C-alpha positions as a Python dict, from the first residue, in 0.01 Angstrom:
ca = {
    (1, 'M'): (0, 0, 0),
    (2, 'A'): (-14, -170, -335),
    (3, 'D'): (-255, -58, -602),
    (4, 'A'): (-478, -302, -788),
    (5, 'G'): (-238, -332, -1076),
    (6, 'G'): (84, -438, -910),
    (7, 'G'): (309, -402, -607),
    (8, 'P'): (650, -296, -481),
    (9, 'R'): (977, -483, -507),
    (10, 'V'): (990, -744, -234),
    (11, 'P'): (1281, -906, -53),
    (12, 'E'): (1376, -1267, -108),
    (13, 'F'): (1370, -1538, 158),
    (14, 'H'): (1549, -1869, 128),
    (15, 'T'): (1255, -2041, 302),
    (16, 'L'): (887, -1943, 310),
    (17, 'R'): (633, -2207, 408),
    (18, 'V'): (265, -2185, 502),
    (19, 'T'): (142, -2491, 693),
    (20, 'Y'): (-233, -2536, 720),
    (21, 'F'): (-515, -2773, 643),
    (22, 'D'): (-606, -2865, 286),
    (23, 'G'): (-914, -2650, 275),
    (24, 'P'): (-1047, -2298, 323),
    (25, 'G'): (-991, -2108, 645),
    (26, 'R'): (-746, -1885, 823),
    (27, 'A'): (-451, -1938, 590),
    (28, 'D'): (-634, -1816, 280),
    (29, 'P'): (-555, -1442, 322),
    (30, 'I'): (-189, -1527, 389),
    (31, 'R'): (-164, -1741, 76),
    (32, 'L'): (-337, -1470, -129),
    (33, 'A'): (-99, -1201, -1),
    (34, 'L'): (206, -1411, -84),
    (35, 'R'): (77, -1481, -434),
    (36, 'W'): (-14, -1115, -485),
    (37, 'G'): (344, -1019, -404),
    (38, 'G'): (488, -1285, -633),
    (39, 'L'): (673, -1456, -347),
    (40, 'T'): (775, -1817, -393),
    (41, 'F'): (659, -2023, -98),
    (42, 'E'): (582, -2381, -4),
    (43, 'D'): (210, -2435, 44),
    (44, 'E'): (217, -2725, 292),
    (45, 'R'): (-132, -2867, 328),
    (46, 'I'): (-213, -3140, 576),
    (47, 'S'): (-523, -3352, 614),
    (48, 'V'): (-736, -3348, 926),
    (49, 'A'): (-622, -3707, 988),
    (50, 'E'): (-260, -3591, 994),
    (51, 'W'): (-320, -3317, 1250),
    (52, 'P'): (-292, -3530, 1568),
    (53, 'S'): (47, -3661, 1455),
    (54, 'L'): (170, -3312, 1367),
    (55, 'K'): (50, -3179, 1699),
    (56, 'A'): (225, -3464, 1883),
    (57, 'Q'): (549, -3374, 1704),
    (58, 'G'): (505, -3017, 1824),
    (59, 'E'): (442, -3131, 2181),
    (60, 'S'): (753, -3353, 2180),
    (61, 'G'): (973, -3087, 2025),
    (62, 'D'): (1039, -3292, 1712),
    (63, 'R'): (882, -3012, 1510),
    (64, 'D'): (863, -2639, 1574),
    (65, 'L'): (490, -2563, 1605),
    (66, 'P'): (432, -2243, 1804),
    (67, 'L'): (147, -2272, 2055),
    (68, 'L'): (50, -2599, 1884),
    (69, 'Q'): (-158, -2399, 1639),
    (70, 'L'): (-219, -2373, 1267),
    (71, 'P'): (-154, -2193, 1043),
    (72, 'A'): (221, -2180, 1095),
    (73, 'L'): (451, -1959, 886),
    (74, 'T'): (815, -2059, 837),
    (75, 'V'): (1046, -1768, 746),
    (76, 'N'): (1403, -1879, 682),
    (77, 'T'): (1492, -2088, 991),
    (78, 'R'): (1214, -1982, 1228),
    (79, 'V'): (846, -2078, 1255),
    (80, 'Y'): (586, -1822, 1360),
    (81, 'G'): (232, -1861, 1495),
    (82, 'H'): (-89, -1652, 1496),
    (83, 'S'): (-249, -1605, 1156),
    (84, 'M'): (-302, -1229, 1179),
    (85, 'A'): (59, -1166, 1284),
    (86, 'Q'): (165, -1373, 983),
    (87, 'L'): (-73, -1183, 753),
    (88, 'R'): (49, -841, 868),
    (89, 'F'): (409, -949, 816),
    (90, 'V'): (339, -1064, 462),
    (91, 'G'): (129, -753, 402),
    (92, 'R'): (420, -528, 498),
    (93, 'V'): (658, -723, 276),
    (94, 'V'): (440, -709, -37),
    (95, 'G'): (293, -361, 15),
    (96, 'L'): (-56, -462, 130),
    (97, 'Y'): (-25, -308, 476),
    (98, 'P'): (15, 70, 520),
    (99, 'T'): (289, 251, 707),
    (100, 'D'): (71, 543, 818),
    (101, 'P'): (-78, 473, 1167),
    (102, 'L'): (-423, 608, 1082),
    (103, 'Q'): (-437, 403, 764),
    (104, 'Q'): (-328, 100, 964),
    (105, 'L'): (-621, 162, 1197),
    (106, 'E'): (-865, 166, 904),
    (107, 'V'): (-726, -158, 767),
    (108, 'D'): (-712, -330, 1107),
    (109, 'E'): (-1071, -230, 1183),
    (110, 'I'): (-1193, -440, 888),
    (111, 'V'): (-944, -721, 953),
    (112, 'E'): (-1051, -757, 1316),
    (113, 'T'): (-1420, -748, 1221),
    (114, 'T'): (-1371, -1042, 984),
    (115, 'Q'): (-1182, -1235, 1252),
    (116, 'E'): (-1451, -1171, 1510),
    (117, 'L'): (-1709, -1323, 1276),
    (118, 'L'): (-1486, -1629, 1240),
    (119, 'N'): (-1406, -1659, 1609),
    (120, 'R'): (-1761, -1625, 1738),
    (121, 'A'): (-1924, -1896, 1529),
    (122, 'P'): (-2095, -2118, 1792),
    (123, 'Q'): (-2070, -2497, 1787),
    (124, 'S'): (-2276, -2792, 1909),
    (125, 'R'): (-2278, -3165, 1836),
    (126, 'S'): (-2657, -3155, 1835),
    (127, 'P'): (-2769, -3041, 1486),
    (128, 'D'): (-3086, -2874, 1616),
    (129, 'K'): (-2898, -2696, 1892),
    (130, 'K'): (-2627, -2587, 1649),
    (131, 'R'): (-2884, -2451, 1407),
    (132, 'S'): (-3054, -2254, 1685),
    (133, 'L'): (-2720, -2110, 1799),
    (134, 'R'): (-2621, -2026, 1442),
    (135, 'E'): (-2950, -1849, 1370),
    (136, 'E'): (-2898, -1624, 1671),
    (137, 'F'): (-2533, -1578, 1569),
    (138, 'T'): (-2641, -1476, 1218),
    (139, 'K'): (-2885, -1220, 1352),
    (140, 'S'): (-2681, -1075, 1640),
    (141, 'V'): (-2321, -1107, 1516),
    (142, 'M'): (-2286, -1188, 1147),
    (143, 'I'): (-2539, -943, 1002),
    (144, 'P'): (-2426, -645, 1217),
    (145, 'G'): (-2063, -720, 1128),
    (146, 'L'): (-2132, -739, 755),
    (147, 'R'): (-2354, -429, 773),
    (148, 'F'): (-2075, -239, 949),
    (149, 'M'): (-1821, -329, 680),
    (150, 'D'): (-2073, -253, 405),
    (151, 'G'): (-2117, 95, 553),
    (152, 'R'): (-1742, 155, 566),
    (153, 'I'): (-1707, 49, 202),
    (154, 'A'): (-2007, 257, 91),
    (155, 'A'): (-1859, 564, 262),
    (156, 'R'): (-1569, 548, 16),
    (157, 'G'): (-1805, 617, -270),
    (158, 'G'): (-1761, 288, -449),
    (159, 'E'): (-1409, 366, -567),
    (160, 'G'): (-1193, 253, -276),
    (161, 'Y'): (-1131, -75, -104),
    (162, 'A'): (-1227, -227, 229),
    (163, 'G'): (-958, -55, 433),
    (164, 'G'): (-882, 257, 232),
    (165, 'D'): (-815, 390, -115),
    (166, 'T'): (-588, 101, -216),
    (167, 'L'): (-589, -276, -191),
    (168, 'S'): (-481, -415, 148),
    (169, 'I'): (-492, -723, 366),
    (170, 'A'): (-839, -606, 472),
    (171, 'D'): (-969, -693, 125),
    (172, 'L'): (-808, -1037, 140),
    (173, 'C'): (-970, -1108, 476),
    (174, 'L'): (-1307, -987, 348),
    (175, 'V'): (-1309, -1189, 27),
    (176, 'S'): (-1191, -1500, 216),
    (177, 'L'): (-1467, -1463, 476),
    (178, 'C'): (-1740, -1412, 218),
    (179, 'S'): (-1616, -1709, 15),
    (180, 'L'): (-1647, -1926, 325),
    (181, 'I'): (-2007, -1808, 371),
    (182, 'E'): (-2102, -1848, 4),
    (183, 'H'): (-1962, -2201, -22),
    (184, 'G'): (-2147, -2327, 285),
    (185, 'N'): (-1853, -2350, 526),
    (186, 'F'): (-2058, -2163, 787),
    (187, 'E'): (-2313, -2436, 850),
    (188, 'F'): (-2669, -2300, 901),
    (189, 'V'): (-2566, -1948, 794),
    (190, 'P'): (-2743, -1855, 466),
    (191, 'A'): (-2500, -1886, 176),
    (192, 'T'): (-2655, -1578, 13),
    (193, 'L'): (-2608, -1359, 322),
    (194, 'C'): (-2339, -1133, 172),
    (195, 'N'): (-2567, -1051, -123),
    (196, 'Q'): (-2781, -835, 106),
    (197, 'F'): (-2505, -573, 133),
    (198, 'P'): (-2470, -384, -198),
    (199, 'A'): (-2143, -197, -143),
    (200, 'L'): (-1976, -511, -10),
    (201, 'T'): (-2109, -718, -301),
    (202, 'R'): (-1979, -472, -558),
    (203, 'L'): (-1635, -471, -395),
    (204, 'L'): (-1627, -852, -395),
    (205, 'G'): (-1696, -847, -769),
    (206, 'R'): (-1408, -605, -828),
    (207, 'L'): (-1169, -809, -615),
    (208, 'R'): (-1258, -1129, -794),
    (209, 'D'): (-1187, -964, -1128),
    (210, 'L'): (-831, -868, -1032),
    (211, 'P'): (-606, -1098, -1242),
    (212, 'K'): (-361, -1164, -956),
    (213, 'L'): (-645, -1275, -727),
    (214, 'K'): (-893, -1429, -970),
    (215, 'E'): (-701, -1748, -1039),
    (216, 'H'): (-654, -1818, -667),
    (217, 'L'): (-1007, -1748, -542),
    (218, 'P'): (-1277, -2017, -542),
    (219, 'A'): (-1524, -1996, -828),
    (220, 'P'): (-1867, -1855, -740),
    (221, 'P'): (-2091, -2130, -601),
    (222, 'P'): (-2335, -2285, -848),
    (223, 'P'): (-2710, -2241, -795),
    (224, 'P'): (-2854, -2497, -551),
    (225, 'A'): (-2977, -2820, -703),
    (226, 'V'): (-3351, -2860, -739),
    (227, 'A'): (-3349, -3140, -482),
    (228, 'E'): (-3209, -2901, -222),
    (229, 'V'): (-3475, -2633, -262),
    (230, 'A'): (-3789, -2655, -53),
    (231, 'A'): (-3998, -2453, -298),
    (232, 'A'): (-3949, -2675, -603),
    (233, 'P'): (-4216, -2947, -555),
    (234, 'S'): (-4506, -2722, -454),
    (235, 'M'): (-4434, -2470, -731),
    (236, 'T'): (-4461, -2740, -994),
    (237, 'G'): (-4784, -2867, -843),
    (238, 'G'): (-4660, -3224, -860),
    (239, 'D'): (-4744, -3322, -503),
    (240, 'A'): (-5061, -3126, -437),
    (241, 'G'): (-5370, -3331, -355),
    (242, 'S'): (-5734, -3233, -383),
    (243, 'G'): (-5870, -3359, -55),
    (244, 'G'): (-5610, -3246, 201),
    (245, 'A'): (-5240, -3226, 273),
    (246, 'P'): (-5057, -3490, 66),
    (247, 'A'): (-4892, -3777, 243),
    (248, 'V'): (-4517, -3832, 234),
    (249, 'E'): (-4305, -4141, 280),
    (250, 'E'): (-4174, -4220, 625),
    (251, 'L'): (-3821, -4092, 684),
    (252, 'P'): (-3523, -4298, 791),
    (253, 'P'): (-3413, -4214, 1147),
    (254, 'V'): (-3114, -4005, 1038),
    (255, 'Q'): (-3353, -3750, 882),
    (256, 'L'): (-3592, -3721, 1175),
    (257, 'R'): (-3597, -3369, 1316),
    (258, 'T'): (-3859, -3399, 1593),
    (259, 'W'): (-3850, -3624, 1898),
    (260, 'S'): (-4130, -3707, 2138),
    (261, 'D'): (-3946, -3539, 2427),
    (262, 'D'): (-3908, -3205, 2247),
    (263, 'S'): (-3969, -2935, 2507),
    (264, 'F'): (-4221, -2747, 2286),
    (265, 'L'): (-4460, -3040, 2242),
    (266, 'G'): (-4765, -3040, 2465),
    (267, 'K'): (-4728, -2670, 2552),
    (268, 'R'): (-4985, -2402, 2474),
    (269, 'L'): (-4906, -2157, 2195),
    (270, 'P'): (-4882, -1796, 2318),
    (271, 'A'): (-5154, -1558, 2199),
    (272, 'L'): (-5116, -1426, 1845),
    (273, 'S'): (-5287, -1103, 1949),
    (274, 'T'): (-4952, -953, 2054),
    (275, 'L'): (-4833, -962, 1692),
    (276, 'D'): (-4842, -671, 1448),
    (277, 'F'): (-4981, -809, 1121),
    (278, 'V'): (-4811, -629, 834),
    (279, 'G'): (-4924, -856, 553),
    (280, 'G'): (-5280, -982, 603),
    (281, 'T'): (-5474, -999, 930),
    (282, 'C'): (-5473, -1222, 1231),
    (283, 'P'): (-5644, -1538, 1105),
    (284, 'A'): (-5965, -1685, 1241),
    (285, 'P'): (-5903, -2000, 1446),
    (286, 'K'): (-5837, -2305, 1231),
    (287, 'T'): (-5742, -2661, 1307),
    (288, 'P'): (-5467, -2728, 1246),
    (289, 'L'): (-5276, -2402, 1258),
    (290, 'V'): (-4915, -2385, 1132),
    (291, 'V'): (-4691, -2113, 1276),
    (292, 'V'): (-4357, -2057, 1104),
    (293, 'L'): (-4076, -1828, 1220),
    (294, 'W'): (-3898, -1652, 934),
    (295, 'A'): (-3678, -1351, 860),
    (296, 'N'): (-3614, -1119, 568),
    (297, 'Y'): (-3241, -1160, 631),
    (298, 'S'): (-3259, -1538, 582),
    (299, 'E'): (-3307, -1571, 206),
    (300, 'A'): (-3204, -1935, 213),
    (301, 'D'): (-3534, -2014, 387),
    (302, 'F'): (-3764, -1824, 150),
    (303, 'G'): (-3844, -2150, -27),
    (304, 'L'): (-4007, -2278, 292),
    (305, 'L'): (-4246, -1980, 295),
    (306, 'V'): (-4336, -2040, -69),
    (307, 'D'): (-4394, -2410, 0),
    (308, 'L'): (-4613, -2343, 303),
    (309, 'S'): (-4810, -2092, 98),
    (310, 'A'): (-4877, -2359, -165),
    (311, 'L'): (-4971, -2608, 108),
    (312, 'A'): (-5221, -2364, 264),
    (313, 'K'): (-5374, -2286, -75),
    (314, 'A'): (-5416, -2655, -159),
    (315, 'T'): (-5553, -2734, 188),
    (316, 'P'): (-5796, -2460, 300),
    (317, 'R'): (-5858, -2633, 634),
    (318, 'V'): (-5497, -2563, 733),
    (319, 'G'): (-5420, -2214, 862),
    (320, 'V'): (-5068, -2071, 833),
    (321, 'V'): (-4915, -1768, 1006),
    (322, 'G'): (-4562, -1634, 957),
    (323, 'V'): (-4394, -1459, 1251),
    (324, 'S'): (-4093, -1245, 1161),
    (325, 'C'): (-3768, -1267, 1358),
    (326, 'D'): (-3647, -941, 1202),
    (327, 'P'): (-3554, -659, 1441),
    (328, 'K'): (-3765, -389, 1268),
    (329, 'R'): (-4114, -363, 1124),
    (330, 'S'): (-3960, -209, 815),
    (331, 'D'): (-3778, -540, 753),
    (332, 'V'): (-4115, -713, 715),
    (333, 'E'): (-4236, -435, 488),
    (334, 'A'): (-3920, -473, 280),
    (335, 'F'): (-3992, -844, 241),
    (336, 'L'): (-4344, -769, 117),
    (337, 'G'): (-4187, -529, -132),
    (338, 'R'): (-3992, -817, -283),
    (339, 'F'): (-4308, -1004, -387),
    (340, 'G'): (-4309, -1085, -755),
    (341, 'A'): (-3930, -1098, -777),
    (342, 'A'): (-3761, -1397, -937),
    (343, 'M'): (-3494, -1567, -727),
    (344, 'P'): (-3328, -1817, -964),
    (345, 'E'): (-3047, -1891, -719),
    (346, 'L'): (-3314, -2041, -490),
    (347, 'K'): (-3521, -2192, -773),
    (348, 'I'): (-3806, -1952, -695),
    (349, 'P'): (-3957, -1817, -1020),
    (350, 'E'): (-4173, -1568, -830),
    (351, 'L'): (-4152, -1485, -461),
    (352, 'R'): (-4500, -1466, -313),
    (353, 'V'): (-4654, -1565, 19),
    (354, 'D'): (-5032, -1582, 51),
    (355, 'F'): (-5069, -1633, 426),
    (356, 'P'): (-5059, -1361, 697),
    (357, 'L'): (-4717, -1228, 798),
    (358, 'A'): (-4659, -1051, 1128),
    (359, 'Y'): (-4393, -841, 1298),
    (360, 'D'): (-4315, -938, 1659),
    (361, 'P'): (-4283, -612, 1858),
    (362, 'N'): (-4014, -630, 2128),
    (363, 'K'): (-3986, -1006, 2060),
    (364, 'G'): (-4296, -1048, 2276),
    (365, 'F'): (-4437, -1356, 2104),
    (366, 'R'): (-4100, -1532, 2067),
    (367, 'T'): (-4006, -1457, 2428),
    (368, 'A'): (-4333, -1605, 2545),
    (369, 'L'): (-4282, -1903, 2316),
    (370, 'N'): (-3935, -1973, 2453),
    (371, 'E'): (-4062, -1936, 2809),
    (372, 'V'): (-4331, -2192, 2732),
    (373, 'S'): (-4061, -2435, 2620),
    (374, 'G'): (-3843, -2374, 2925),
    (375, 'Q'): (-3544, -2537, 2750),
    (376, 'S'): (-3512, -2479, 2376),
    (377, 'K'): (-3516, -2158, 2175),
    (378, 'A'): (-3716, -2126, 1855),
    (379, 'G'): (-3529, -1966, 1565),
    (380, 'V'): (-3578, -1894, 1198),
    (381, 'S'): (-3756, -2176, 1007),
    (382, 'T'): (-3894, -2335, 1324),
    (383, 'T'): (-4239, -2459, 1222),
    (384, 'L'): (-4508, -2548, 1476),
    (385, 'V'): (-4841, -2728, 1437),
    (386, 'V'): (-5116, -2633, 1684),
    (387, 'D'): (-5434, -2833, 1749),
    (388, 'A'): (-5790, -2717, 1826),
    (389, 'E'): (-5703, -2668, 2194),
    (390, 'G'): (-5417, -2432, 2114),
    (391, 'V'): (-5158, -2696, 2206),
    (392, 'I'): (-4835, -2744, 2009),
    (393, 'V'): (-4849, -3101, 1881),
    (394, 'W'): (-4565, -3091, 1629),
    (395, 'K'): (-4244, -2897, 1572),
    (396, 'E'): (-4006, -2928, 1280),
    (397, 'Q'): (-3693, -2738, 1181),
    (398, 'F'): (-3644, -2691, 808),
    (399, 'S'): (-3346, -2584, 598),
    (400, 'L'): (-3213, -2612, 242),
    (401, 'M'): (-3085, -2959, 334),
    (402, 'H'): (-3409, -3053, 513),
    (403, 'P'): (-3686, -2898, 299),
    (404, 'L'): (-4057, -2946, 346),
    (405, 'E'): (-4091, -3242, 110),
    (406, 'K'): (-3828, -3437, 305),
    (407, 'G'): (-3992, -3375, 640),
    (408, 'Q'): (-4291, -3515, 828),
    (409, 'L'): (-4506, -3204, 855),
    (410, 'R'): (-4736, -3292, 565),
    (411, 'R'): (-4800, -3641, 703),
    (412, 'Q'): (-4869, -3507, 1051),
    (413, 'L'): (-5113, -3248, 916),
    (414, 'Q'): (-5295, -3519, 723),
    (415, 'R'): (-5327, -3730, 1039),
    (416, 'L'): (-5447, -3432, 1242),
    (417, 'L'): (-5713, -3348, 982),
    (418, 'A'): (-5826, -3711, 983),
    (419, 'G'): (-5842, -3728, 1362),
    (420, 'E'): (-5566, -3988, 1374),
    (421, 'P'): (-5277, -4002, 1625),
    (422, 'L'): (-4958, -3833, 1509),
    (423, 'V'): (-4648, -4037, 1431),
    (424, 'S'): (-4402, -4050, 1722),
    (425, 'N'): (-4028, -4077, 1661),
    (426, 'G'): (-3949, -4164, 2021),
    (427, 'P'): (-3714, -3971, 2252),
    (428, 'C'): (-3403, -3794, 2125),
    (429, 'P'): (-3114, -4045, 2105),
    (430, 'V'): (-2849, -3779, 2180),
    (431, 'S'): (-2752, -3783, 2546),
    (432, 'A'): (-2664, -3467, 2733),
    (433, 'E'): (-2301, -3563, 2775),
    (434, 'D'): (-2265, -3613, 2400),
    (435, 'E'): (-2379, -3263, 2308),
    (436, 'D'): (-2068, -3079, 2431),
    (437, 'D'): (-2220, -2743, 2345),
    (438, 'G'): (-2001, -2436, 2341),
    (439, 'E'): (-2077, -2077, 2259),
    (440, 'Y'): (-1753, -2026, 2071),
    (441, 'D'): (-1524, -2295, 1939),
    (442, 'N'): (-1251, -2253, 1681),
    (443, 'D'): (-1175, -2620, 1622),
    (444, 'S'): (-1320, -2597, 1273),
    (445, 'I'): (-1074, -2333, 1155),
    (446, 'P'): (-781, -2411, 1376),
    (447, 'D'): (-585, -2114, 1495),
    (448, 'V'): (-637, -2185, 1863),
    (449, 'S'): (-700, -2553, 1809),
    (450, 'D'): (-686, -2873, 2002),
    (451, 'D'): (-806, -3157, 1782),
    (452, 'S'): (-973, -3033, 1468),
    (453, 'D'): (-1270, -3237, 1350),
    (454, 'G'): (-1295, -3074, 1010),
    (455, 'L'): (-1310, -2748, 819),
    (456, 'L'): (-1686, -2696, 821),
    (457, 'L'): (-1751, -2406, 1053),
}
């Protein structure tokens, strides 16, 4: 394989063309490998609007488009499909793919892990459903995959690369995947997720400093704007009232996140006694009670915890409990150990949560909660409001793009404290046939594509 300073002599081709969408995705490692090797190639980029026409040309035979898929690699007079076959070919040509079978296995192990994380990203046309699917995907697929690769990298003592002692196509796949995550192309997956894996993060920094890669990799994402961070208003104290939860303006329909036919509303909250309180103790009954699901692995949602902490402090009549979705009690303890830390990338000057936090042994509370719903699953950042009878009267799903100050929770708490009816948004306008939910769907990074609707995963 090539070392980080150069590469072998490579053959010349009279035609080399990579055809893919004008955006990040499956062609990125192929483009990087070609540029690393100094090969001259045509970088043919098409818009999403052009894809149906290109596909039709492939179907009619007017254009060679193997399996009607992108990316397509033209070598001399022939066009080839399947992105990983293309990448391995280019890797062999430029010295980024080993000849030793055991070394090939080490490289392919990382390559296939990155592709599994791409392939298994679930899709749904319903934003709430998609978020729920993506939260489970992050916990059960993305984090284990990144942790596995982090362990492989760490085992090399910090001197090697993702697939061995020298640079390979495994590194190109890894840096491309992490760039997609960091720049928000995996919708509802925390953009800071890769930062939790130290060996992987250090390797990414080294790769991005290599001169032959640096100019072709996307710049690190800027810190989120203040308007996108849930913690900003409450930390400044600008919207805190003295007599109760502050009111907020009514939201236009496109921002509404809770509908009157939500399957959680009107159901009784499972007992909190099954929880293991790691930070604080099980609170005395309060009306209203806010229950928020959170996770140490989801740093992008830490601002919500800070905001709810400020809300509870400003409104003593409101109780708040945080239930961890982390798999281990030690994950909750690790989160408590981060208190006092500054998180400038999330606009959090000091991470601190002043309400009780609990571990959920064997997922007992969350299982009972989902059984109560009978339809939906509650994931990270699901926030519930419970009345004096123990009934769930409000549910809202928050995110960086839908922070606390843009939601309705404050207004609903104010109405509940005043004994007034809660605002109703009416039934969900999305019909069942419009949801078209699928566990796995690659339309967003077309390699096995029908009609791509964009490059956001």
